[in-house]
Tab-separated table of C-alpha atoms and ligand atoms in Angstrom:
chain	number	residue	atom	x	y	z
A	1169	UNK	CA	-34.307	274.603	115.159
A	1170	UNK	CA	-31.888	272.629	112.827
A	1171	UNK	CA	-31.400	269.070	114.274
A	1172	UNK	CA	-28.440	267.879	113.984
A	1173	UNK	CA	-28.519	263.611	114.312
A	1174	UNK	CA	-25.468	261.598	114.580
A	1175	UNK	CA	-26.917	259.127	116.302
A	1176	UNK	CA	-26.395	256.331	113.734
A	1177	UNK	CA	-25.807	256.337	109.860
A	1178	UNK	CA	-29.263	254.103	110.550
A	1179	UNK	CA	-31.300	257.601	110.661
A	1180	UNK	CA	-30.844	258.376	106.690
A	1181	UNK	CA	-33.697	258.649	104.637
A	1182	UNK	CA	-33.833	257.621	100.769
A	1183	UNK	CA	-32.821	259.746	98.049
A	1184	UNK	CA	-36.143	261.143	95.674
A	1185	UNK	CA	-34.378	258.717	93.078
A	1186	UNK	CA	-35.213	255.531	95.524
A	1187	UNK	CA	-38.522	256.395	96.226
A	1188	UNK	CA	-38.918	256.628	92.635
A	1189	UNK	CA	-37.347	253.291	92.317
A	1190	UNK	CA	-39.364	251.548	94.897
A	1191	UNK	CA	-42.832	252.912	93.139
A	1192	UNK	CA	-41.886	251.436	89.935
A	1193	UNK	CA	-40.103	248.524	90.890
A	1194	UNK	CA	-41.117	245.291	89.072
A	1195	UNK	CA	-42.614	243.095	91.427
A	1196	UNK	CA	-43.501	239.382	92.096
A	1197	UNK	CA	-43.357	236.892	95.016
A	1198	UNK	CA	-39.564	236.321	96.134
A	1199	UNK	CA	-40.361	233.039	97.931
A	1200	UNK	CA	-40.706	231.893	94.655
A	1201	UNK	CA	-37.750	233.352	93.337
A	1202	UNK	CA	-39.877	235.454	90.984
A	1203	UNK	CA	-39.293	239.253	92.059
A	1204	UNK	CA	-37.154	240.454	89.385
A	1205	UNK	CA	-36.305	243.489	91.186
A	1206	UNK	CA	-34.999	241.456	94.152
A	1207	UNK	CA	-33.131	238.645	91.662
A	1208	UNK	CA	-31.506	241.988	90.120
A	1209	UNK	CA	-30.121	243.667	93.424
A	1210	UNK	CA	-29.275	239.752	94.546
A	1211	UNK	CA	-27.182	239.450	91.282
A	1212	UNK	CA	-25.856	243.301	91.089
A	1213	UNK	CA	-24.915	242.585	95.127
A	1214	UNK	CA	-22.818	239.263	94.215
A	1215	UNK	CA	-21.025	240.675	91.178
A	1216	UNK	CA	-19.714	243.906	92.946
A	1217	UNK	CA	-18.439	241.444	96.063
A	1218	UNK	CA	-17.047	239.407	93.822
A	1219	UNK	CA	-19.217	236.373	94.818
A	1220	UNK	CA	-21.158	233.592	93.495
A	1221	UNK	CA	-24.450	234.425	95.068
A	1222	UNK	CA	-26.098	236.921	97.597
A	1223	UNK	CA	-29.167	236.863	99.584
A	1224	UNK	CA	-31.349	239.772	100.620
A	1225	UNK	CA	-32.291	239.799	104.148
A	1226	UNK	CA	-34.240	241.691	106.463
A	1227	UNK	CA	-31.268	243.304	108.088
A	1228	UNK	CA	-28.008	243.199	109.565
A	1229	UNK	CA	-28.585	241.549	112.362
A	1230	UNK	CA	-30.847	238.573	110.277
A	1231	UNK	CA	-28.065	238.876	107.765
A	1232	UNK	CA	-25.088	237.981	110.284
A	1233	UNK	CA	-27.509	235.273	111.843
A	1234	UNK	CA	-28.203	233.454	108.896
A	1235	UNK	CA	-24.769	233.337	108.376
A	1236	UNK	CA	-23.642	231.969	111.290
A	1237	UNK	CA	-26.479	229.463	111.319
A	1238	UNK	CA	-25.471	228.388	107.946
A	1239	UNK	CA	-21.894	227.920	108.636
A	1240	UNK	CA	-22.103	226.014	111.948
A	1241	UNK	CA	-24.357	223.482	113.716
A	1242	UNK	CA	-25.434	223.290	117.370
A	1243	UNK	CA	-22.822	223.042	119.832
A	1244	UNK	CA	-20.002	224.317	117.289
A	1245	UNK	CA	-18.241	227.545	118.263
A	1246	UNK	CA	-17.858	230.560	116.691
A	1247	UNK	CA	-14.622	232.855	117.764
A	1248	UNK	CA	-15.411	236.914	117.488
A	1249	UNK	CA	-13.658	240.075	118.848
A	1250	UNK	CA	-15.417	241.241	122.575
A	1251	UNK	CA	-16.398	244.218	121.228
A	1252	UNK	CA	-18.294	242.145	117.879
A	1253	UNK	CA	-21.425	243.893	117.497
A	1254	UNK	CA	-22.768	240.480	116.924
A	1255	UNK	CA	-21.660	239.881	120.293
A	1256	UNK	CA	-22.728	242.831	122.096
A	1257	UNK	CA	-26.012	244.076	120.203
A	1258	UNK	CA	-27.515	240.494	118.235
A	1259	UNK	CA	-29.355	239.738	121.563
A	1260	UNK	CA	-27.686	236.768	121.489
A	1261	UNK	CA	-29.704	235.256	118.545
A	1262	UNK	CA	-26.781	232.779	117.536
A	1263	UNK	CA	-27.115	231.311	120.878
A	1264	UNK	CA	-30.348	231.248	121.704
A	1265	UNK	CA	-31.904	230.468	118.398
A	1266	UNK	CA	-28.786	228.737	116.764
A	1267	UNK	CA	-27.321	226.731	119.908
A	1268	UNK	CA	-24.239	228.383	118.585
A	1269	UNK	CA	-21.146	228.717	121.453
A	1270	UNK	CA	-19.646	232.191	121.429
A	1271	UNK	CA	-16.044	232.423	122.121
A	1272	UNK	CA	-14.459	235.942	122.566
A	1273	UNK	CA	-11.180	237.210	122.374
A	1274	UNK	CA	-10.267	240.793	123.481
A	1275	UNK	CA	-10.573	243.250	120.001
A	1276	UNK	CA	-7.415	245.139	119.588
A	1277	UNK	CA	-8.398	249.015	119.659
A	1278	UNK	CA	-7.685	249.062	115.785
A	1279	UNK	CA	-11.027	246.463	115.559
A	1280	UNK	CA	-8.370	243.614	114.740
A	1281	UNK	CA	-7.613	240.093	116.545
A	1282	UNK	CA	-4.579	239.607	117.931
A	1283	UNK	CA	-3.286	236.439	116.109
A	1284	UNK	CA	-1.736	234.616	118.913
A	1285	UNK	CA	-5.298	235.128	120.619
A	1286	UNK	CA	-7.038	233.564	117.748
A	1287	UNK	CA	-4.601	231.165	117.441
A	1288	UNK	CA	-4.988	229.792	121.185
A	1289	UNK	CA	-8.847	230.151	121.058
A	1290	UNK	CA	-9.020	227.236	118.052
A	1291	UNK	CA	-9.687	224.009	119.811
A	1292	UNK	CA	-7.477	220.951	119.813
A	1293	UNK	CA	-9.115	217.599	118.956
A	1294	UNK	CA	-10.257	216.413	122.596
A	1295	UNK	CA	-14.250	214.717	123.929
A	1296	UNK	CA	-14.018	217.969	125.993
A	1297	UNK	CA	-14.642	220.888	123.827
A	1298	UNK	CA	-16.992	222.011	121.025
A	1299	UNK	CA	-16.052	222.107	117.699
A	1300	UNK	CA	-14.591	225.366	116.290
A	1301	UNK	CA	-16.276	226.077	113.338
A	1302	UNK	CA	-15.904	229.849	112.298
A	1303	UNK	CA	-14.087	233.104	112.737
A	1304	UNK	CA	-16.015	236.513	112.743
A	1305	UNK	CA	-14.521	239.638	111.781
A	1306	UNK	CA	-16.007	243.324	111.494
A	1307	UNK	CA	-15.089	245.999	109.272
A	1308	UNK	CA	-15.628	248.874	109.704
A	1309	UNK	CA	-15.441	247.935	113.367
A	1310	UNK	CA	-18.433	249.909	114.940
A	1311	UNK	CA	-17.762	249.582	118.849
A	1312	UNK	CA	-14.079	250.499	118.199
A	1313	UNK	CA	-14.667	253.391	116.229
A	1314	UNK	CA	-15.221	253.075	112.879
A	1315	UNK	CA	-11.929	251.167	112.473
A	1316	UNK	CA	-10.576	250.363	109.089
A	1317	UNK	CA	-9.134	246.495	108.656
A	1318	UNK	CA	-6.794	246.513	105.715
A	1319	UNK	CA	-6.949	243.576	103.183
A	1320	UNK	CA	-3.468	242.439	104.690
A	1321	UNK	CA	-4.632	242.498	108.143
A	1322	UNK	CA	-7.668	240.450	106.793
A	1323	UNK	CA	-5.694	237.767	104.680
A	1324	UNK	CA	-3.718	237.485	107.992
A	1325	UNK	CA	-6.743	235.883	109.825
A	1326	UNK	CA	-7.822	233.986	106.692
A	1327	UNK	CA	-4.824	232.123	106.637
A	1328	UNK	CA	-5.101	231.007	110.738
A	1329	UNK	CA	-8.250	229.661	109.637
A	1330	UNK	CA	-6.869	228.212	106.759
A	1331	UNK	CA	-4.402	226.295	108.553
A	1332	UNK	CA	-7.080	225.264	111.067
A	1333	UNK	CA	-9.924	224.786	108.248
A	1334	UNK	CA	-11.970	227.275	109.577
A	1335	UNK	CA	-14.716	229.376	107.738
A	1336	UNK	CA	-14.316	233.419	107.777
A	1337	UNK	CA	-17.980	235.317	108.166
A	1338	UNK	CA	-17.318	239.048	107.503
A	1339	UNK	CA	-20.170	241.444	109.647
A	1340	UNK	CA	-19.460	244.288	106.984
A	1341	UNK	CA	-22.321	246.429	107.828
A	1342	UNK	CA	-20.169	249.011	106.707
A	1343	UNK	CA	-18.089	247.336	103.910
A	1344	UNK	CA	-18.130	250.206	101.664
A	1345	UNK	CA	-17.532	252.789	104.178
A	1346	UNK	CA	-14.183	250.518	103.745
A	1347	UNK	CA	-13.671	249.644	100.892
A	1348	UNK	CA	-13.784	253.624	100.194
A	1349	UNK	CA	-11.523	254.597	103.554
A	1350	UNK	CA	-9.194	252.141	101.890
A	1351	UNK	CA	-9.153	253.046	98.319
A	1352	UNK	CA	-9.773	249.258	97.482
A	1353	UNK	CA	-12.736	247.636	95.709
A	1354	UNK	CA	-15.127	245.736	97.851
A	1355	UNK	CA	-14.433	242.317	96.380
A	1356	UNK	CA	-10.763	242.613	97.235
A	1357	UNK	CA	-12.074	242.746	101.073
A	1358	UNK	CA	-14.586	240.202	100.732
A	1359	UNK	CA	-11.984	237.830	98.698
A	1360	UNK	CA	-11.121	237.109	102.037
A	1361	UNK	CA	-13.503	235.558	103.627
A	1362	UNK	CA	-16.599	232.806	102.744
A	1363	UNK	CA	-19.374	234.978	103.764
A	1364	UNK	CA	-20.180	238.756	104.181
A	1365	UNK	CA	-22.923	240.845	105.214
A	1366	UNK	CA	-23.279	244.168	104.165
A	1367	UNK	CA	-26.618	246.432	105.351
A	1368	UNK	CA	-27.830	249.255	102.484
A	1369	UNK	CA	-29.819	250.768	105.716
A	1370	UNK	CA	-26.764	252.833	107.018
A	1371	UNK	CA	-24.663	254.944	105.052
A	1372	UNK	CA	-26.147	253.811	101.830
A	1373	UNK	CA	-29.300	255.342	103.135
A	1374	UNK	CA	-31.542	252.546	101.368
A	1375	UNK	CA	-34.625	252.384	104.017
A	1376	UNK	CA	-34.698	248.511	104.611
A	1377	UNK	CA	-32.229	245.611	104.286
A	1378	UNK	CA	-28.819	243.684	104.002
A	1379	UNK	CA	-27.031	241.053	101.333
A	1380	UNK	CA	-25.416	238.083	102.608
A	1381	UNK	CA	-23.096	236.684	99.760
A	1382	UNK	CA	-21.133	233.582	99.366
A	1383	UNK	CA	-20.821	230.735	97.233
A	1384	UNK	CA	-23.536	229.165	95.318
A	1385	UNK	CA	-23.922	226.397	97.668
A	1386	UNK	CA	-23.629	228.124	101.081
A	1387	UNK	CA	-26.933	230.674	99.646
A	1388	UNK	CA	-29.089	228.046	99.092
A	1389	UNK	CA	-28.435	226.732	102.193
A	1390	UNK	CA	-28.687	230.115	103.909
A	1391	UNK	CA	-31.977	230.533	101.515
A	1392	UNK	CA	-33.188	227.946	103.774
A	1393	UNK	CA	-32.649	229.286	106.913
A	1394	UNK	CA	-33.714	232.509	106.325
A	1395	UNK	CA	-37.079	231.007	105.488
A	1396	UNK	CA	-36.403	228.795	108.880
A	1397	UNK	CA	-36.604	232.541	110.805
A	1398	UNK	CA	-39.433	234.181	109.053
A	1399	UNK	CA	-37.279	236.086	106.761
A	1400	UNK	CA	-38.615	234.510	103.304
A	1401	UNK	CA	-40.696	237.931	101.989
A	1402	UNK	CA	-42.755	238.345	99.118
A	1403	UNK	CA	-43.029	241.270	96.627
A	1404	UNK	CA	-39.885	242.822	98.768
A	1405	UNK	CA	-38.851	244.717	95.192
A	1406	UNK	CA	-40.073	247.705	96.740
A	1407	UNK	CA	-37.458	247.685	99.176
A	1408	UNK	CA	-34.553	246.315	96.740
A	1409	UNK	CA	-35.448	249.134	94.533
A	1410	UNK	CA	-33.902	251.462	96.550
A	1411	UNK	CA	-30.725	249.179	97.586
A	1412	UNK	CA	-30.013	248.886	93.647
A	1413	UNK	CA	-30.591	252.715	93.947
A	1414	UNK	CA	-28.058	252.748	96.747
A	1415	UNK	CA	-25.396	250.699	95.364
A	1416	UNK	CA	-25.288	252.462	92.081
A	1417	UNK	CA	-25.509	256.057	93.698
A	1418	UNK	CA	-24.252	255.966	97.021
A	1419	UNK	CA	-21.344	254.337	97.440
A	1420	UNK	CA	-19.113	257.162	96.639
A	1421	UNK	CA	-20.259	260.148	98.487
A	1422	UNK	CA	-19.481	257.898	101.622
A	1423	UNK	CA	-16.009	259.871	101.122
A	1424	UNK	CA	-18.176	262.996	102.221
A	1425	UNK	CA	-19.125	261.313	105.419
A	1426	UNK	CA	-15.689	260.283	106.280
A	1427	UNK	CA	-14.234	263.986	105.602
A	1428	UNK	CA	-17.012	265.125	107.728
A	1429	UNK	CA	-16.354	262.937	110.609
A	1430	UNK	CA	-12.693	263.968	110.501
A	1431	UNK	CA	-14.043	268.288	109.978
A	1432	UNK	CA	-15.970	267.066	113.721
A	1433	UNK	CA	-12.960	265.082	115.534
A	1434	UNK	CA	-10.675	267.895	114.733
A	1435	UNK	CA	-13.187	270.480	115.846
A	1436	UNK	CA	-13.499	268.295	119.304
A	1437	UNK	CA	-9.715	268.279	119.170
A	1438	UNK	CA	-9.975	272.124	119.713
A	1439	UNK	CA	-12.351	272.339	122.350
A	1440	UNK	CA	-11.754	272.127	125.756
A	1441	UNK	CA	-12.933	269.255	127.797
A	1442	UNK	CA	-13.058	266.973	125.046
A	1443	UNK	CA	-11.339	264.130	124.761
A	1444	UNK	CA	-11.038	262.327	121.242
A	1445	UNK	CA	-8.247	260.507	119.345
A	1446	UNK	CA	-8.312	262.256	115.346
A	1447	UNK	CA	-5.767	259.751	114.731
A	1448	UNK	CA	-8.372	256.852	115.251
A	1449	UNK	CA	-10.825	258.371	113.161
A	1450	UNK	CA	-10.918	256.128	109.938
A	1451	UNK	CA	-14.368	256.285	108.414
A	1452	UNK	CA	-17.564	257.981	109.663
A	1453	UNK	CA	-17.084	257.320	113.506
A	1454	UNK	CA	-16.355	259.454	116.494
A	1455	UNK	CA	-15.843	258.377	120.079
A	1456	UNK	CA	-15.872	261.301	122.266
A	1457	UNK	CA	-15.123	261.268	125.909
A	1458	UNK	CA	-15.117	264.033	128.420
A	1459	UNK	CA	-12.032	265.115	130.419
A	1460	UNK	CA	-11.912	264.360	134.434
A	1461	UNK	CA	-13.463	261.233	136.334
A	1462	UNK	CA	-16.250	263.943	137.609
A	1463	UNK	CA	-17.537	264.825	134.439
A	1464	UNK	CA	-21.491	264.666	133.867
A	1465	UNK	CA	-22.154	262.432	130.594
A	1466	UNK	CA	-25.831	262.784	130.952
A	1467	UNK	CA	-25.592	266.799	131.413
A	1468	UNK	CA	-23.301	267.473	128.439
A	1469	UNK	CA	-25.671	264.443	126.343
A	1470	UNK	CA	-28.721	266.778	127.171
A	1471	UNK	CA	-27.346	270.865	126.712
A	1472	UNK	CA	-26.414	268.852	123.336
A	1473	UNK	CA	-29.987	267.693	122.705
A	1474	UNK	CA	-31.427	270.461	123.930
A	1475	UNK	CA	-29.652	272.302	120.843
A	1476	UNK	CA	-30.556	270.081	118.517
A	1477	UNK	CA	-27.432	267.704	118.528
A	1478	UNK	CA	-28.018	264.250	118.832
A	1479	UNK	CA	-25.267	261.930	120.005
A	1480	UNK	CA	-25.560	258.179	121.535
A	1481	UNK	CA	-24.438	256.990	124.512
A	1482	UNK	CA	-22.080	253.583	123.926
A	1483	UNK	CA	-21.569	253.354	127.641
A	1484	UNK	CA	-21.009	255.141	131.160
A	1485	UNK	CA	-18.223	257.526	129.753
A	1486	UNK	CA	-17.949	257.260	126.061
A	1487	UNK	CA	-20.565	259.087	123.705
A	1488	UNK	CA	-20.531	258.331	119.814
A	1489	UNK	CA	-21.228	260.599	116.708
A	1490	UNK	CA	-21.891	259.324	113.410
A	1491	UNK	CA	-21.867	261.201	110.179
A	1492	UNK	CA	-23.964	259.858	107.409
A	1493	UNK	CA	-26.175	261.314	104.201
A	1494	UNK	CA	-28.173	264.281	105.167
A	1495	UNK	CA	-25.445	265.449	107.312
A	1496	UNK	CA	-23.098	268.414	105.590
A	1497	UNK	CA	-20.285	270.342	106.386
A	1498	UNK	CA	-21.975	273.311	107.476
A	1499	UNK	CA	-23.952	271.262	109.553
A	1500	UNK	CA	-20.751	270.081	111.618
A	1501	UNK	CA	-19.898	273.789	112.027
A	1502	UNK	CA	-22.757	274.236	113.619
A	1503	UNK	CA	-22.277	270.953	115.761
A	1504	UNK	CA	-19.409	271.943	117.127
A	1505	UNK	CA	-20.877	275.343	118.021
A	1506	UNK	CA	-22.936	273.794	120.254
A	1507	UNK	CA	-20.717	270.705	121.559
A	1508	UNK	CA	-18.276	273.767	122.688
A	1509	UNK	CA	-21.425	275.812	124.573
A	1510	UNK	CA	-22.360	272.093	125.605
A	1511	UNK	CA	-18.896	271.225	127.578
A	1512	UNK	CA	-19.236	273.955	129.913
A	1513	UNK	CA	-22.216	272.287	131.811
A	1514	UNK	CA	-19.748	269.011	132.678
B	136	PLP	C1	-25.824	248.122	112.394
B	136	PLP	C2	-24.915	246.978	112.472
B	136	PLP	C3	-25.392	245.670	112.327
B	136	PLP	C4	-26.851	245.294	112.314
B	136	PLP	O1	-27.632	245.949	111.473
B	136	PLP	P1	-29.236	246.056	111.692
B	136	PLP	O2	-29.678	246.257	110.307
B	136	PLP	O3	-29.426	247.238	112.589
B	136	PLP	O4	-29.706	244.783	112.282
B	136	PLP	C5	-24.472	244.639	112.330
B	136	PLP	N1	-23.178	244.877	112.475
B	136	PLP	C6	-22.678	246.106	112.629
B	136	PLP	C7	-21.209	246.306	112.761
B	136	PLP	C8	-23.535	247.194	112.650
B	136	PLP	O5	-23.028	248.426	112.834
């Protein structure tokens, strides 16, 4: 049986050419800043944002960490949409290892902040409150679909913190999925912000690891930290091998992903007891729900599985698909073959 996973974009394996890469990559120890395969994917990662500097990291959820860590101090307060995957899925690491406050504001269904929100969450000057120190954004916005921020929509929040002299982290796990849904080059997203983290372990289908890039300055302080949580790793040009590999190959078939997700939400569209939005479907994400209050989530999840389709579960009544390399067109068809033979079990 064909399985069919859209669980995550996470599930992609590397190309032949990466595992090519990573058994000839030219190695040394990157604590000492002497992997040249790492110092050339650090260096490829910072020209393409646009950037200074960039830092390889473990993953996205180290990358977005470090970050944080390197922007604020204890007791300052970092203001993120509710929905922030940093919020929801980091397991609190900014707080609990970081003694970083979390302040959320609702995420507007497009993945945005409303401005007047962000506006009223920046504390005044007063012996009360901790210090605001940073705004988070997310794009693509995983929790609210896939959601596309434009670079307007972007600059928008950069100049509140502007005014407010405020820092801008960008969680771009999905940056290029986009920078491509948007037609623009990366760098004119990450022009707006201080610091972004990107992961090459999703769509980009490298095996292992995220950038974090900045200025010069704010990577050799988050150098630092990274060391600080065990991140500091040693001949880790086998594993940036295959991100060079996936920023110099991958980047562009991401379009494929995005025309596949849209093949699946209009297929959904069509079949009774479905209930998606094609209109919110910017990049390679689907939220699915089922129609009527009485309908069995875990039944429909497992006639799916028991096809072969994998889906994940983002809470009671919402499922998620996810299209990503090693997923094709014909394998949609067949998807939705089964999500319609699926429905009739709710
Ligand atoms: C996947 C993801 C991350 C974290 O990436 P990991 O490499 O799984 O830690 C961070 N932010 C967003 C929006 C993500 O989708």
């Amino acid at each position: 049986m064909r399985v069919i996973d859209l669980r995550s974009d996470t599930v992609t394996l590397p190309s032949p050419e990466m595992r090519e890469a990573m058994y000839r990559a030219e190695l040394g120890d990157d604590v000492y800043g002497e992997d040249p395969t790492i110092n050339r994917l650090e260096a490829l990662a910072a020209t393409k944002l646009g950037k200074e500097a960039a830092l390889f990291v473990v993953s996205g959820t180290m990358g977005n960490l470090v970050s944080i860590l390197t922007h604020c101090q204890r007791g300052d307060e970092v203001i993120m949409g509710n929905q922030a995957h940093t919020f929801v899925y980091e397991a609190g690491g900014v707080s609990a290892l970081g003694g970083v406050h979390v302040h959320t504001i609702p995420n507007q269904p497009d993945g945005m902040l409303d401005l007047v929100d962000l506006e009223n969450a920046v504390r005044g000057e007063n012996v009360h409150f901790p210090t605001t120190r940073l705004i988070c954004l997310e794009n693509t916005h995983n929790r609210c679909g896939g959601a596309v921020l434009t670079v307007e929509q972007m600059a928008a929040v950069r100049q509140v913190a502007d005014t407010h002299g405020l820092a801008v982290h960008l969680d771009g796990a999905r940056l290029f999925n986009a920078a491509v849904a948007l037609g623009v080059d990366v760098s004119a997203i990450a022009a707006q912000v201080d610091s972004v983290q990107f992961c090459l372990s999703k769509g980009l289908a490298a095996p292992v690891g995220s950038l974090i890039a900045g200025s010069a300055s704010f990577i050799k302080e988050a150098r630092h930290i990274r060391k600080m949580v065990g991140g500091g790793m040693r001949q880790a040009g086998v594993l940036a091998a295959a991100g060079i590999v996936a920023l110099e190959t991958m980047v562009e078939r991401l379009a494929h992903d995005h025309a596949n997700a849209r093949r699946l939400v209009e297929g959904l569209a069509d079949i009774a007891g479905y209930r998606v939005n094609p209109d919110a479907v910017q990049s390679n994400i689907v939220m699915i729900e089922l129609e009527g209050l009485g309908a069995d989530y875990d039944a429909v999840g497992a006639a799916l599985e028991a096809e072969g389709v994998k889906i994940s579960r983002m809470s009671a009544r919402r499922f998620r698909a996810v299209t990503h390399y090693g997923i094709d067109s014909s394998d949609i068809d067949l998807a939705l073959a089964v999500f319609s033979r699926a429905v009739r079990v709710a």
